[in-house]
CSV table of C-alpha atoms and ligand atoms in Angstrom, one decimal:
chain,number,residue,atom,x,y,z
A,1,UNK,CA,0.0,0.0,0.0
A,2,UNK,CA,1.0,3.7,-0.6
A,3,UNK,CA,1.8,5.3,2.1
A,4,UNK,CA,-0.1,8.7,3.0
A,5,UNK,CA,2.3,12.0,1.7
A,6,UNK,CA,1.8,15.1,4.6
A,7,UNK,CA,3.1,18.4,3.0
A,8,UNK,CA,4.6,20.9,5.4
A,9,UNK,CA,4.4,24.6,4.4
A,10,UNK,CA,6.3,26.7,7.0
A,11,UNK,CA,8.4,25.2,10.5
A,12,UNK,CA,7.8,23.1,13.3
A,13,UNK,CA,9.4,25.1,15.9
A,14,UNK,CA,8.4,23.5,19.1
A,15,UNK,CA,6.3,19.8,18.8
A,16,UNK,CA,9.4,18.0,17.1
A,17,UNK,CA,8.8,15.4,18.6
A,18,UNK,CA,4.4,15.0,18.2
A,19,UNK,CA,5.6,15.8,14.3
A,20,UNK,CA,8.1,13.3,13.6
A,21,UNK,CA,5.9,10.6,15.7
A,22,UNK,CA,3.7,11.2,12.6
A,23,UNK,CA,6.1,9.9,10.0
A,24,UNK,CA,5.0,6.0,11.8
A,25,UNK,CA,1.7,6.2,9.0
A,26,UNK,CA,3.1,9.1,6.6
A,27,UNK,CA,6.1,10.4,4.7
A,28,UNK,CA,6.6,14.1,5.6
A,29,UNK,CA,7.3,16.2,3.1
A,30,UNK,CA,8.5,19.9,2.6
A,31,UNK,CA,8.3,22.0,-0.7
A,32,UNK,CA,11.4,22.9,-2.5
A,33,UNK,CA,10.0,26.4,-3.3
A,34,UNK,CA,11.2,29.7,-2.2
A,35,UNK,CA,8.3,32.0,-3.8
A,36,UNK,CA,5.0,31.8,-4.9
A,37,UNK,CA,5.8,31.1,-8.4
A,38,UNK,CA,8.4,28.2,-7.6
A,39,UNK,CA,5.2,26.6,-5.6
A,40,UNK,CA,2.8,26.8,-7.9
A,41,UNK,CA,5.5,25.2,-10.5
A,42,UNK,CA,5.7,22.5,-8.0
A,43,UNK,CA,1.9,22.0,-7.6
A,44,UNK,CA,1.4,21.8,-11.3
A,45,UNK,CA,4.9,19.4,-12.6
A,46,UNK,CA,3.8,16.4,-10.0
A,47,UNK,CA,6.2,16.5,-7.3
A,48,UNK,CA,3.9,17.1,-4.7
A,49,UNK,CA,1.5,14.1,-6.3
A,50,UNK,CA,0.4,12.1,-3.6
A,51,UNK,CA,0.2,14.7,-0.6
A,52,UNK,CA,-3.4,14.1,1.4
A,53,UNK,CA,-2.8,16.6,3.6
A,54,UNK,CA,-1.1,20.0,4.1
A,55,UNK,CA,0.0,21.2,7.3
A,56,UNK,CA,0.6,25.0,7.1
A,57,UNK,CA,2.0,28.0,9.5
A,58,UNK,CA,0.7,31.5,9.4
A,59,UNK,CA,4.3,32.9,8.4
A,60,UNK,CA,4.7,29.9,5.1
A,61,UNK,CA,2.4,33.2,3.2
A,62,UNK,CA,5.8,34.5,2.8
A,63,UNK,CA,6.3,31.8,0.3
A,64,UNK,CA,3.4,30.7,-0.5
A,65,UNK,CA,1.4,33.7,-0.9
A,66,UNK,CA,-2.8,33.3,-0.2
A,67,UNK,CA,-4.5,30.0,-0.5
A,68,UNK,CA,-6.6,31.3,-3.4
A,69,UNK,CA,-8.2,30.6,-5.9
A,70,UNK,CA,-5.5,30.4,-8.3
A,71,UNK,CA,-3.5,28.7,-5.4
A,72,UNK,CA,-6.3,26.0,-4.7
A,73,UNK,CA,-7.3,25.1,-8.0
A,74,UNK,CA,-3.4,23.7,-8.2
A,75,UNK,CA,-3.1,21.6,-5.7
A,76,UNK,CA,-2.8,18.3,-6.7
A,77,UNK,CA,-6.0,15.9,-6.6
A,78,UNK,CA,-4.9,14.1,-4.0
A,79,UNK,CA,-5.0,17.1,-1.3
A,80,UNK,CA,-8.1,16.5,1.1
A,81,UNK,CA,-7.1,18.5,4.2
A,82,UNK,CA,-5.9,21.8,5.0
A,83,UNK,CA,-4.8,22.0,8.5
A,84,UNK,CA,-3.7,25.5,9.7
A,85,UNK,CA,-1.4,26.7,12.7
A,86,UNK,CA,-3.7,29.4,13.6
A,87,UNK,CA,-6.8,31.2,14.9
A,88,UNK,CA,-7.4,33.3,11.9
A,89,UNK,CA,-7.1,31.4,8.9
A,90,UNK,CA,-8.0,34.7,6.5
A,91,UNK,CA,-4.8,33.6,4.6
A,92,UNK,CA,-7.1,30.6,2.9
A,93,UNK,CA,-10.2,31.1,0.7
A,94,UNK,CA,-12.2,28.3,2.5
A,95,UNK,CA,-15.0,28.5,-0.2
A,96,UNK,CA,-12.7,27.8,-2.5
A,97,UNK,CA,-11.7,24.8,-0.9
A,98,UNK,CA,-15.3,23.5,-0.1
A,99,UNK,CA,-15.9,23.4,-3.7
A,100,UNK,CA,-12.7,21.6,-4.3
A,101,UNK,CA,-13.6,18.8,-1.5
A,102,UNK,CA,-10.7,20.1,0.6
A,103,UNK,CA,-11.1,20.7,4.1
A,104,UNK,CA,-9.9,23.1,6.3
A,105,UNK,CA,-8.9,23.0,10.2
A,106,UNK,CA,-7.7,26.2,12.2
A,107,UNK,CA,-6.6,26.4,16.3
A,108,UNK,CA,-9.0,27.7,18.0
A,109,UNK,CA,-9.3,27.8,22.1
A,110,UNK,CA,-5.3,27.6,21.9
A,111,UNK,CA,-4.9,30.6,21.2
A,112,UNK,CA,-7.4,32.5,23.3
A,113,UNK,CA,-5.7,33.0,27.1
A,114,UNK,CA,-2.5,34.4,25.1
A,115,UNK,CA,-4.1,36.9,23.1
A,116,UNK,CA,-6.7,37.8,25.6
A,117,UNK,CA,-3.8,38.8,27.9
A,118,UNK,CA,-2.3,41.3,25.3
A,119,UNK,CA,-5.6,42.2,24.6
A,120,UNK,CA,-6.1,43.4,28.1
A,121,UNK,CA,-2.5,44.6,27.9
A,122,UNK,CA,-3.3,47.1,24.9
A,123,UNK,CA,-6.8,48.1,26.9
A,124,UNK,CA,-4.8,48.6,29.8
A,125,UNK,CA,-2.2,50.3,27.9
A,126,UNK,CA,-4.2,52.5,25.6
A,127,UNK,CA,-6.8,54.2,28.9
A,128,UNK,CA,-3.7,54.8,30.9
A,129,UNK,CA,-2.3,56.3,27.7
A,130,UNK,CA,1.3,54.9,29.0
A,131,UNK,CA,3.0,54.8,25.5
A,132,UNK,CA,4.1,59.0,24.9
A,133,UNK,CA,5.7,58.2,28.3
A,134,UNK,CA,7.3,55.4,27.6
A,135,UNK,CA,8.8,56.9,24.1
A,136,UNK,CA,10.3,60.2,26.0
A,137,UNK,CA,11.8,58.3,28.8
A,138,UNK,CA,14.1,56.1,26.5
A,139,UNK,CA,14.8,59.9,24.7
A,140,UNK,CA,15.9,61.1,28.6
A,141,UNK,CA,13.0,63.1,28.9
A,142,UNK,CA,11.1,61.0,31.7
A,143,UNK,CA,7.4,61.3,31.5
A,144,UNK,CA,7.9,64.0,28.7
A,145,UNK,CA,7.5,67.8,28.6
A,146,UNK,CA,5.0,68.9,29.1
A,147,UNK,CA,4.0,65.8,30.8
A,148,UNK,CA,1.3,63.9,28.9
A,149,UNK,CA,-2.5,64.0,30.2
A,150,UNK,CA,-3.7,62.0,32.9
A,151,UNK,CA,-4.7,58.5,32.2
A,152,UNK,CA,-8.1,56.6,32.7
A,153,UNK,CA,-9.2,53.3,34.9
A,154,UNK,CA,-10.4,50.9,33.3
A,155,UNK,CA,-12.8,50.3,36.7
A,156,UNK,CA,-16.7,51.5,35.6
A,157,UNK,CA,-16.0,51.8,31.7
A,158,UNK,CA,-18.1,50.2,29.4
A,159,UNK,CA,-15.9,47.7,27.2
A,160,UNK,CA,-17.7,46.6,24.0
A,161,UNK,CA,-16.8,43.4,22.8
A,162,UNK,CA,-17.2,42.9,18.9
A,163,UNK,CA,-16.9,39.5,18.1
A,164,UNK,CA,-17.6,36.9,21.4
A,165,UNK,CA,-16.1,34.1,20.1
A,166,UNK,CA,-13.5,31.7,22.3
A,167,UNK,CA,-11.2,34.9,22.8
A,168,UNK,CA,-13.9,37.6,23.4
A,169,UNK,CA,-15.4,35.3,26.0
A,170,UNK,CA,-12.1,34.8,27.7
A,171,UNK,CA,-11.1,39.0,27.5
A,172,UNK,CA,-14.5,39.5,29.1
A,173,UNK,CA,-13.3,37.7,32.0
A,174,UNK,CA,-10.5,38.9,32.2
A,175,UNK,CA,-12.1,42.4,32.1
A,176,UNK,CA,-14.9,41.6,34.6
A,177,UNK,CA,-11.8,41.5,36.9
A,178,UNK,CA,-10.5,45.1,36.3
A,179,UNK,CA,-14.2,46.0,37.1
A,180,UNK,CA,-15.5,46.9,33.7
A,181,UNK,CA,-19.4,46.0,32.1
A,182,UNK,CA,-19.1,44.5,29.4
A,183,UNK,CA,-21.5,44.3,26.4
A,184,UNK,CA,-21.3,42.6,22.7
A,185,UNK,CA,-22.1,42.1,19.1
A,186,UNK,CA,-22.0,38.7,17.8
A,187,UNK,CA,-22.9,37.3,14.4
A,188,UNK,CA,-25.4,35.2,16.4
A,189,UNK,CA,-26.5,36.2,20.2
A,190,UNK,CA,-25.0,33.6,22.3
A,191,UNK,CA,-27.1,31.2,24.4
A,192,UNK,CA,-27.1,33.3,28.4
A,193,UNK,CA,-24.5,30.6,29.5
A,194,UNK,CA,-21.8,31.3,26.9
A,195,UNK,CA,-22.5,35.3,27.8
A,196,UNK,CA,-22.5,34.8,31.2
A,197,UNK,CA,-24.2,38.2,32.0
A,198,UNK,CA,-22.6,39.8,29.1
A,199,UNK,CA,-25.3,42.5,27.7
A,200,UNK,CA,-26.1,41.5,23.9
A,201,UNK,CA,-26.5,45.0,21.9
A,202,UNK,CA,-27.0,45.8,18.2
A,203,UNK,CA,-23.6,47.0,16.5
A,204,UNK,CA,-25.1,50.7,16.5
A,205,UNK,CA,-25.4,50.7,19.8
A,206,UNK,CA,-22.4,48.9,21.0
A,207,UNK,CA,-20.6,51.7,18.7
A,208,UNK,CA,-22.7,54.7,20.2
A,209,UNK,CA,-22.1,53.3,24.0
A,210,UNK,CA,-19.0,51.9,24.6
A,211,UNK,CA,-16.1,53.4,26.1
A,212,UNK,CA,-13.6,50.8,24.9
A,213,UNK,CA,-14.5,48.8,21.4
A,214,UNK,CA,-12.0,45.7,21.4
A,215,UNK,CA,-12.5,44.1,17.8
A,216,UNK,CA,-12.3,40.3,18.3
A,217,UNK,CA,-14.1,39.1,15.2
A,218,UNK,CA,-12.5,37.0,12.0
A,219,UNK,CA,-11.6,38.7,9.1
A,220,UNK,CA,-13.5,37.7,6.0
A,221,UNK,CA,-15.7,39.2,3.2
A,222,UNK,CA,-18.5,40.5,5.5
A,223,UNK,CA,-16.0,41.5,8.4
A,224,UNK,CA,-13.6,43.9,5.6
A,225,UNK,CA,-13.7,47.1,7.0
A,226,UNK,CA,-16.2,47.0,9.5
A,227,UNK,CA,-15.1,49.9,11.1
A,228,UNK,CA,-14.7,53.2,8.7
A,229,UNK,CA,-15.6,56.4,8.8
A,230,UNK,CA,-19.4,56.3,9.2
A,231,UNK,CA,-18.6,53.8,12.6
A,232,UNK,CA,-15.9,56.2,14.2
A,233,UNK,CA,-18.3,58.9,13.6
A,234,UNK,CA,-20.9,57.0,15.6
A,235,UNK,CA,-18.2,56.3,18.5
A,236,UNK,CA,-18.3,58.4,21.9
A,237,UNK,CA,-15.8,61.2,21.6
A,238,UNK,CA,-12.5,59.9,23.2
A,239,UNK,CA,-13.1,56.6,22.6
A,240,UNK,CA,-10.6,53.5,23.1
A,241,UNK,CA,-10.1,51.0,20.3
A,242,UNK,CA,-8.1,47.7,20.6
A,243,UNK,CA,-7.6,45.3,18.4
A,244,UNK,CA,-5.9,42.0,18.6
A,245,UNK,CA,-7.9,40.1,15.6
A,246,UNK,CA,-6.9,41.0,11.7
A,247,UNK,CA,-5.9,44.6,10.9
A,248,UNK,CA,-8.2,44.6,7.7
A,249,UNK,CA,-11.3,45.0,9.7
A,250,UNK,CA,-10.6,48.0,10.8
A,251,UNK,CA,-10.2,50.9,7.6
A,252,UNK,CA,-6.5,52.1,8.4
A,253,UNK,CA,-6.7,54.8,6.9
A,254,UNK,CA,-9.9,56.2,8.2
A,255,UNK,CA,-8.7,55.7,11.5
A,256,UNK,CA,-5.9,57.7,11.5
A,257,UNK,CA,-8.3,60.2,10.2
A,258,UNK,CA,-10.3,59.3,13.2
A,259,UNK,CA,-7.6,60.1,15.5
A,260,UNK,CA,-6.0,63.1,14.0
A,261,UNK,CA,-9.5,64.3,14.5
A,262,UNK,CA,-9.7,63.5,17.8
A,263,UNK,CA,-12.6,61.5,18.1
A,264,UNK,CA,-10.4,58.1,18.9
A,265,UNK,CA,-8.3,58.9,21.8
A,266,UNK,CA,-6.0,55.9,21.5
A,267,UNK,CA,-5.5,52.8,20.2
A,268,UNK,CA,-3.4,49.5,21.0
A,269,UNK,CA,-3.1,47.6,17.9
A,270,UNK,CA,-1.2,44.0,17.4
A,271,UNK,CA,-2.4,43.6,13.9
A,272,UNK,CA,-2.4,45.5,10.7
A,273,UNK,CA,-4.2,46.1,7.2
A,274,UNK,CA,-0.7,45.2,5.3
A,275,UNK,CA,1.8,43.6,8.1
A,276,UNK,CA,4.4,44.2,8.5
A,277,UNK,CA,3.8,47.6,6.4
A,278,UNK,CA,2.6,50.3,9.3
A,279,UNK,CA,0.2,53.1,8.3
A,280,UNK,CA,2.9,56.2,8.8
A,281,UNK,CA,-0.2,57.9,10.9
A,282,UNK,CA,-0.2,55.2,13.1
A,283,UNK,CA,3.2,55.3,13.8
A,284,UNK,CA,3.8,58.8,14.1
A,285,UNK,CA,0.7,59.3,16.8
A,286,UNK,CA,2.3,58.5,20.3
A,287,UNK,CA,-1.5,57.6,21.5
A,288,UNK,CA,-1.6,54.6,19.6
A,289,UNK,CA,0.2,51.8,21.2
A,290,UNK,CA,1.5,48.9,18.5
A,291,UNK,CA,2.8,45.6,18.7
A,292,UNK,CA,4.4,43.5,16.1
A,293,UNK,CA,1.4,40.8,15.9
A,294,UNK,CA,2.1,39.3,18.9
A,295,UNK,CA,-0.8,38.0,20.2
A,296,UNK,CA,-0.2,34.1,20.9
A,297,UNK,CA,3.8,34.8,21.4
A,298,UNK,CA,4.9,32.3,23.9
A,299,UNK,CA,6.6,29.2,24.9
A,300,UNK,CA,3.3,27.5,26.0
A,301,UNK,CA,0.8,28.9,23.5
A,302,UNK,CA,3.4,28.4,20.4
A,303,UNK,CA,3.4,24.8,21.7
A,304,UNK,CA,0.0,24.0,22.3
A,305,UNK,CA,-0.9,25.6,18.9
A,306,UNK,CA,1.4,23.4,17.0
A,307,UNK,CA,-0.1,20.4,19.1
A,308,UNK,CA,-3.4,21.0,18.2
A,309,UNK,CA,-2.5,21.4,14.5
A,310,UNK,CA,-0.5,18.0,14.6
A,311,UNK,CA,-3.6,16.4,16.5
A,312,UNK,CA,-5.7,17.3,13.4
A,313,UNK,CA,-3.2,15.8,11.1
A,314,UNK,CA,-2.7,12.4,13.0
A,315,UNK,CA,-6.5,12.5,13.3
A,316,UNK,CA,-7.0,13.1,9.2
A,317,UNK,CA,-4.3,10.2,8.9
A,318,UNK,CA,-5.7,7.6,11.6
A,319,UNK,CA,-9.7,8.3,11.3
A,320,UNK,CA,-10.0,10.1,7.4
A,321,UNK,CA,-11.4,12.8,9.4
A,322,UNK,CA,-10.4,16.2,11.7
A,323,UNK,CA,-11.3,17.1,15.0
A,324,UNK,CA,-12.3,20.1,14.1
A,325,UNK,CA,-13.4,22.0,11.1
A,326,UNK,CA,-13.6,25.9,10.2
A,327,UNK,CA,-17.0,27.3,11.7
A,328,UNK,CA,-18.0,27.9,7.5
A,329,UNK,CA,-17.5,24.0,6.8
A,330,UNK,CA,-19.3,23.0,9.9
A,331,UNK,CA,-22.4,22.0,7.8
A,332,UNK,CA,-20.6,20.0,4.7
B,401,GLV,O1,-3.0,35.7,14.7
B,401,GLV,C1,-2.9,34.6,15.3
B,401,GLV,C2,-3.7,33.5,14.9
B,401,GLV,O2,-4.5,33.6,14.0
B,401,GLV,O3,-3.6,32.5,15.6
């Protein structure tokens, strides 16, 4: 019999030895390619024949470039499962693969103490309005001159959480215990367990209300640019925005405009509309905070992701099937 091919796009950093217990029912395979072009030669003259599944990091985009259309409809026949190293799997056109039969795992729950913390870091971060301080204290300057305004408590504010997936659910906790009310905007209102006393309101009114709007929703087609113009202009003057989730749902550049104005206040981002290209606004306004996409940075969450991810390739190789699916497959 033929044994199974498993096609590795990007690095196993930290579950060597989960991934090479895998090589017991399959040969595991790496691309020779160094660009886009080099992989889609690859796809299309046979070598990668025979691969059933493909395990891919979030960083392999550098080579790769977006599982689109183009890139889909190249893989070879044999490819039946896509199983990515990562919350947000924006980098992959799922529908795409649904009509090609291929399907596509993310990590999900993984993920969500990690970025929850620097989500609370950047709400934290962004009221006390820490970073000018920070910046004129490396230049000598101390807390700057003239000294910057004083900060905000998070204790009493109204944090609006858009998007209460896995992550939201665990920043609202995390929230509840700096003493803020929390209220969200879902897709779907969630059953009064999964809220847990979290107020469900309309996205007008969570715009309109909150004092802190953390964005914790997926990036796709109806999430591109959720927040423009017409949103910020329905914000409270002064209000916080955070967002840990995919830079694109938030329009870049109408938020600089946003903050020049004044109307946004501050803003701790980890992810951007084109990373690792920085809007220049962002990065010359001291009252926006910005890490480098950072969100599920560490030893433990690194390790646990790439578990999960190997877990849903020895499941795909031992059952024919994954443990879990992407939310928009859930149903084929
Ligand atoms: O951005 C991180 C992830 O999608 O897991």
């Amino acid at each position: 019999m033929t044994r199974q091919k498993v096609l590795l796009l990007g690095e196993i950093e930290h579950a060597h030895d989960s991934w090479n217990s895998l090589s017991a029912f399959a040969d595991l395979i790496t691309p020779r390619a160094q660009t886009r072009a080099e992989f889609l030669d690859e796809c299309r003259n046979g070598r990668l024949d025979g691969v059933f599944v493909i395990y891919r990091t979030f960083a392999s985009v550098g080579i790769t470039g977006r599982f689109d259309d183009e890139l889909v409809n190249v893989l070879p026949d044999t490819v039946k499962f896509i199983c990515h190293n990562g919350a947000g799997y924006d980098q992959i056109d799922v529908y795409v693969c649904t009509a090609r039969g291929i399907r596509v795992s993310n990590v999900p729950t993984a993920v969500n103490d990690a970025t929850a913390d620097i989500n609370m870091f950047l709400i934290l971060g962004a009221l006390r309005g820490f970073n000018p301080s920070m910046m004129s204290l490396r230049e000598g300057n101390w807390r700057g001159h003239p000294p910057p305004p004083l900060g905000h408590d998070p204790q009493g504010k109204t944090l609006g959480i858009l998007g209460m997936g896995g992550i939201g659910r665990n920043l609202k906790k995390k929230a509840e215990a700096f003493s803020m009310k929390i209220i969200y905007h879902n897709r779907c209102r969630l059953t009064d367990e999964l809220a847990d006393g979290a107020r469900y309101v309309s996205f007008e009114e969570l715009l309109s209300t909150s004092d802190v709007i953390s964005l914790n929703l997926p990036l796709n087609q109806d999430t591109h640019h959720k927040l423009s113009t017409r949103e910020f202009e329905m914000m409270k003057k002064g209000v916080v925005i955070v967002n840990t989730a995919r830079g694109a749902v938030m329009d870049e550049e109408a938020l600089v405009k946003a903050l020049d104005a004044g109307r946004v206040a501050s803003v701790g981002l980890d992810v951007y509309e084109n990373e690792p290209k920085i809007h220049p606004g962002l990065i010359a306004n001291p009252h926006v905070i910005l890490v480098p996409h950072m969100g599920t940075w560490t030893e433990q969450t690194q390790t646990a992701m790439e578990e999960w991810n190997i877990r849903n390739v020895r499941s795909v190789l031992e059952t024919g099937a994954l443990h879990n699916v992407v939310p928009e497959q859930a149903d084929v």
